[in-house]
PDB file of C-alpha atoms in Angstrom:
ATOM      1  CA  MET V   1     -12.684  -7.565  13.858  1.00  0.00           C
ATOM      2  CA  THR V   2     -14.576  -6.469  10.447  1.00  0.00           C
ATOM      3  CA  GLY V   3     -13.437  -4.483   7.521  1.00  0.00           C
ATOM      4  CA  VAL V   4     -10.126  -3.098   6.603  1.00  0.00           C
ATOM      5  CA  ALA V   5      -8.426  -4.675   9.760  1.00  0.00           C
ATOM      6  CA  GLY V   6     -10.139  -7.641  10.023  1.00  0.00           C
ATOM      7  CA  ASP V   7      -9.081  -8.801   6.241  1.00  0.00           C
ATOM      8  CA  ALA V   8      -5.635  -7.608   6.755  1.00  0.00           C
ATOM      9  CA  LEU V   9      -5.622  -9.672  10.274  1.00  0.00           C
ATOM     10  CA  GLN V  10      -7.036 -12.684   7.989  1.00  0.00           C
ATOM     11  CA  ARG V  11      -4.253 -12.022   5.429  1.00  0.00           C
ATOM     12  CA  VAL V  12      -1.346 -11.961   8.051  1.00  0.00           C
ATOM     13  CA  ARG V  13      -2.940 -14.951   9.571  1.00  0.00           C
ATOM     14  CA  GLU V  14      -2.650 -16.824   6.421  1.00  0.00           C
ATOM     15  CA  ILE V  15       0.783 -16.197   5.624  1.00  0.00           C
ATOM     16  CA  CYS V  16       2.072 -16.494   8.632  1.00  0.00           C
ATOM     17  CA  LEU V  17       0.485 -19.791   9.972  1.00  0.00           C
ATOM     18  CA  ALA V  18       1.037 -21.453   6.566  1.00  0.00           C
ATOM     19  CA  LEU V  19       5.080 -21.502   7.467  1.00  0.00           C
ATOM     20  CA  PRO V  20       6.094 -24.529   9.441  1.00  0.00           C
ATOM     21  CA  ASP V  21       6.031 -24.927  12.906  1.00  0.00           C
ATOM     22  CA  THR V  22       4.467 -21.402  13.770  1.00  0.00           C
ATOM     23  CA  LYS V  23       1.562 -20.759  16.155  1.00  0.00           C
ATOM     24  CA  GLU V  24      -0.145 -17.337  16.976  1.00  0.00           C
ATOM     25  CA  THR V  25      -0.341 -15.969  20.570  1.00  0.00           C
ATOM     26  CA  LEU V  26      -1.888 -13.047  22.127  1.00  0.00           C
ATOM     27  CA  THR V  27       0.892 -11.012  23.333  1.00  0.00           C
ATOM     28  CA  TRP V  28       0.639  -7.509  24.755  1.00  0.00           C
ATOM     29  CA  GLY V  29      -3.305  -7.699  23.757  1.00  0.00           C
ATOM     30  CA  SER V  30      -2.656  -8.475  20.037  1.00  0.00           C
ATOM     31  CA  PRO V  31      -2.321 -11.412  17.750  1.00  0.00           C
ATOM     32  CA  TYR V  32       1.761 -12.338  17.345  1.00  0.00           C
ATOM     33  CA  PHE V  33       3.308 -15.066  15.200  1.00  0.00           C
ATOM     34  CA  ARG V  34       6.002 -16.860  16.528  1.00  0.00           C
ATOM     35  CA  VAL V  35       8.349 -19.836  15.330  1.00  0.00           C
ATOM     36  CA  GLY V  36       8.931 -22.192  18.916  1.00  0.00           C
ATOM     37  CA  ASP V  37       9.049 -19.271  21.198  1.00  0.00           C
ATOM     38  CA  LYS V  38      10.448 -16.495  19.071  1.00  0.00           C
ATOM     39  CA  ILE V  39       8.228 -13.630  17.472  1.00  0.00           C
ATOM     40  CA  PHE V  40       8.837 -13.405  13.848  1.00  0.00           C
ATOM     41  CA  ALA V  41       5.679 -11.156  12.928  1.00  0.00           C
ATOM     42  CA  GLY V  42       2.546  -9.067  14.957  1.00  0.00           C
ATOM     43  CA  TYR V  43      -0.429  -7.553  13.955  1.00  0.00           C
ATOM     44  CA  GLY V  44      -1.680  -4.557  15.336  1.00  0.00           C
ATOM     45  CA  GLU V  45      -3.460  -1.368  14.349  1.00  0.00           C
ATOM     46  CA  THR V  46      -1.860   2.399  15.005  1.00  0.00           C
ATOM     47  CA  ASP V  47      -4.376   5.207  14.946  1.00  0.00           C
ATOM     48  CA  GLY V  48      -7.267   2.764  13.741  1.00  0.00           C
ATOM     49  CA  ARG V  49      -5.097   1.332  10.711  1.00  0.00           C
ATOM     50  CA  PRO V  50      -4.085  -2.041  10.151  1.00  0.00           C
ATOM     51  CA  THR V  51      -0.370  -2.656  10.535  1.00  0.00           C
ATOM     52  CA  VAL V  52       2.041  -5.997  10.744  1.00  0.00           C
ATOM     53  CA  GLY V  53       5.787  -5.535  12.554  1.00  0.00           C
ATOM     54  CA  PHE V  54       8.438  -8.036  11.232  1.00  0.00           C
ATOM     55  CA  LYS V  55      12.143  -8.107  11.617  1.00  0.00           C
ATOM     56  CA  LEU V  56      14.475  -7.283   8.467  1.00  0.00           C
ATOM     57  CA  GLU V  57      17.922  -7.357   7.884  1.00  0.00           C
ATOM     58  CA  LYS V  58      19.377  -3.760   9.351  1.00  0.00           C
ATOM     59  CA  PRO V  59      20.380  -2.185   6.106  1.00  0.00           C
ATOM     60  CA  HIS V  60      17.238  -3.469   4.568  1.00  0.00           C
ATOM     61  CA  ALA V  61      15.136  -1.843   7.575  1.00  0.00           C
ATOM     62  CA  GLU V  62      16.943   1.205   7.568  1.00  0.00           C
ATOM     63  CA  ALA V  63      16.479   1.470   3.576  1.00  0.00           C
ATOM     64  CA  ILE V  64      13.012   0.588   3.665  1.00  0.00           C
ATOM     65  CA  VAL V  65      11.428   3.316   6.257  1.00  0.00           C
ATOM     66  CA  ALA V  66      11.877   5.467   3.285  1.00  0.00           C
ATOM     67  CA  ASP V  67       8.931   4.731   2.198  1.00  0.00           C
ATOM     68  CA  PRO V  68       6.127   6.293   3.791  1.00  0.00           C
ATOM     69  CA  ARG V  69       4.159   2.867   4.518  1.00  0.00           C
ATOM     70  CA  PHE V  70       7.346   1.899   6.912  1.00  0.00           C
ATOM     71  CA  THR V  71       8.381   3.315  10.465  1.00  0.00           C
ATOM     72  CA  PRO V  72      10.926   1.803  12.617  1.00  0.00           C
ATOM     73  CA  SER V  73       8.873  -0.272  15.530  1.00  0.00           C
ATOM     74  CA  LYS V  74       8.494   0.915  18.833  1.00  0.00           C
ATOM     75  CA  TYR V  75      11.421  -0.479  21.434  1.00  0.00           C
ATOM     76  CA  VAL V  76      12.939  -2.573  18.904  1.00  0.00           C
ATOM     77  CA  GLY V  77      13.421  -0.593  15.805  1.00  0.00           C
ATOM     78  CA  ARG V  78      17.189  -0.378  16.426  1.00  0.00           C
ATOM     79  CA  HIS V  79      17.428  -4.081  15.907  1.00  0.00           C
ATOM     80  CA  GLY V  80      15.801  -4.079  12.748  1.00  0.00           C
ATOM     81  CA  TRP V  81      12.140  -4.423  13.308  1.00  0.00           C
ATOM     82  CA  VAL V  82       9.756  -2.511  11.100  1.00  0.00           C
ATOM     83  CA  THR V  83       6.235  -1.654  11.203  1.00  0.00           C
ATOM     84  CA  MET V  84       3.982  -1.423   7.938  1.00  0.00           C
ATOM     85  CA  ASP V  85       0.895   0.216   7.430  1.00  0.00           C
ATOM     86  CA  LEU V  86      -1.710  -2.239   5.939  1.00  0.00           C
ATOM     87  CA  ALA V  87      -4.491  -0.018   5.071  1.00  0.00           C
ATOM     88  CA  ASP V  88      -3.686   0.482   1.683  1.00  0.00           C
ATOM     89  CA  VAL V  89      -1.911  -2.420   0.462  1.00  0.00           C
ATOM     90  CA  ASP V  90      -2.049  -3.654  -3.323  1.00  0.00           C
ATOM     91  CA  ASP V  91       0.604  -6.200  -3.140  1.00  0.00           C
ATOM     92  CA  TRP V  92       0.029  -8.836  -0.716  1.00  0.00           C
ATOM     93  CA  GLY V  93       3.015 -10.765  -2.152  1.00  0.00           C
ATOM     94  CA  HIS V  94       5.494  -7.996  -1.187  1.00  0.00           C
ATOM     95  CA  VAL V  95       4.064  -8.334   2.666  1.00  0.00           C
ATOM     96  CA  GLU V  96       4.468 -12.160   2.060  1.00  0.00           C
ATOM     97  CA  ASP V  97       7.971 -11.867   0.911  1.00  0.00           C
ATOM     98  CA  LEU V  98       8.863  -9.480   3.763  1.00  0.00           C
ATOM     99  CA  ILE V  99       7.266 -11.775   6.532  1.00  0.00           C
ATOM    100  CA  LEU V 100       9.206 -14.658   5.204  1.00  0.00           C
ATOM    101  CA  GLU V 101      12.507 -12.756   5.239  1.00  0.00           C
ATOM    102  CA  SER V 102      11.612 -12.310   9.245  1.00  0.00           C
ATOM    103  CA  PHE V 103      10.832 -15.570   9.471  1.00  0.00           C
ATOM    104  CA  HIS V 104      14.353 -16.425   7.967  1.00  0.00           C
ATOM    105  CA  LEU V 105      15.832 -14.240  10.080  1.00  0.00           C
ATOM    106  CA  ILE V 106      14.430 -15.751  13.347  1.00  0.00           C
ATOM    107  CA  ALA V 107      13.237 -19.664  12.821  1.00  0.00           C
ATOM    108  CA  PRO V 108      16.043 -22.229  13.839  1.00  0.00           C
ATOM    109  CA  LYS V 109      17.876 -24.007  10.793  1.00  0.00           C
ATOM    110  CA  ARG V 110      16.113 -27.239  11.343  1.00  0.00           C
ATOM    111  CA  THR V 111      12.581 -25.264  10.872  1.00  0.00           C
ATOM    112  CA  LEU V 112      14.157 -23.676   7.639  1.00  0.00           C
ATOM    113  CA  ALA V 113      15.376 -26.914   6.155  1.00  0.00           C
ATOM    114  CA  LYS V 114      11.291 -28.022   5.972  1.00  0.00           C
ATOM    115  CA  LEU V 115      10.807 -25.099   3.651  1.00  0.00           C
ATOM    116  CA  ASP V 116      12.760 -26.765   0.961  1.00  0.00           C
TER     117      ASP V 116
END
């Protein structure tokens, strides 16, 4: 994977794997990031554009999809999962904040304690 997609995957990978007790797995043919056995983020491509999916609190997920870069994730969108188009990202800090929110929702308390 090269170009925009390769760069986006590398950035997502760096953000996710910097968190405690995380690992990358190939799931459904794409890189997914887990804490323990639970997925907190997944990388993919839609129409050739790089994307990342993550879980948000439902009110946050419902509000953020007003931004055209975000869509409810297939199959799990009703549970607060959102997919973000990464092709034109200019604020990777925002992407990191959203992935971190997902991590906080998914990770066990003992893992979250390692963030302090």
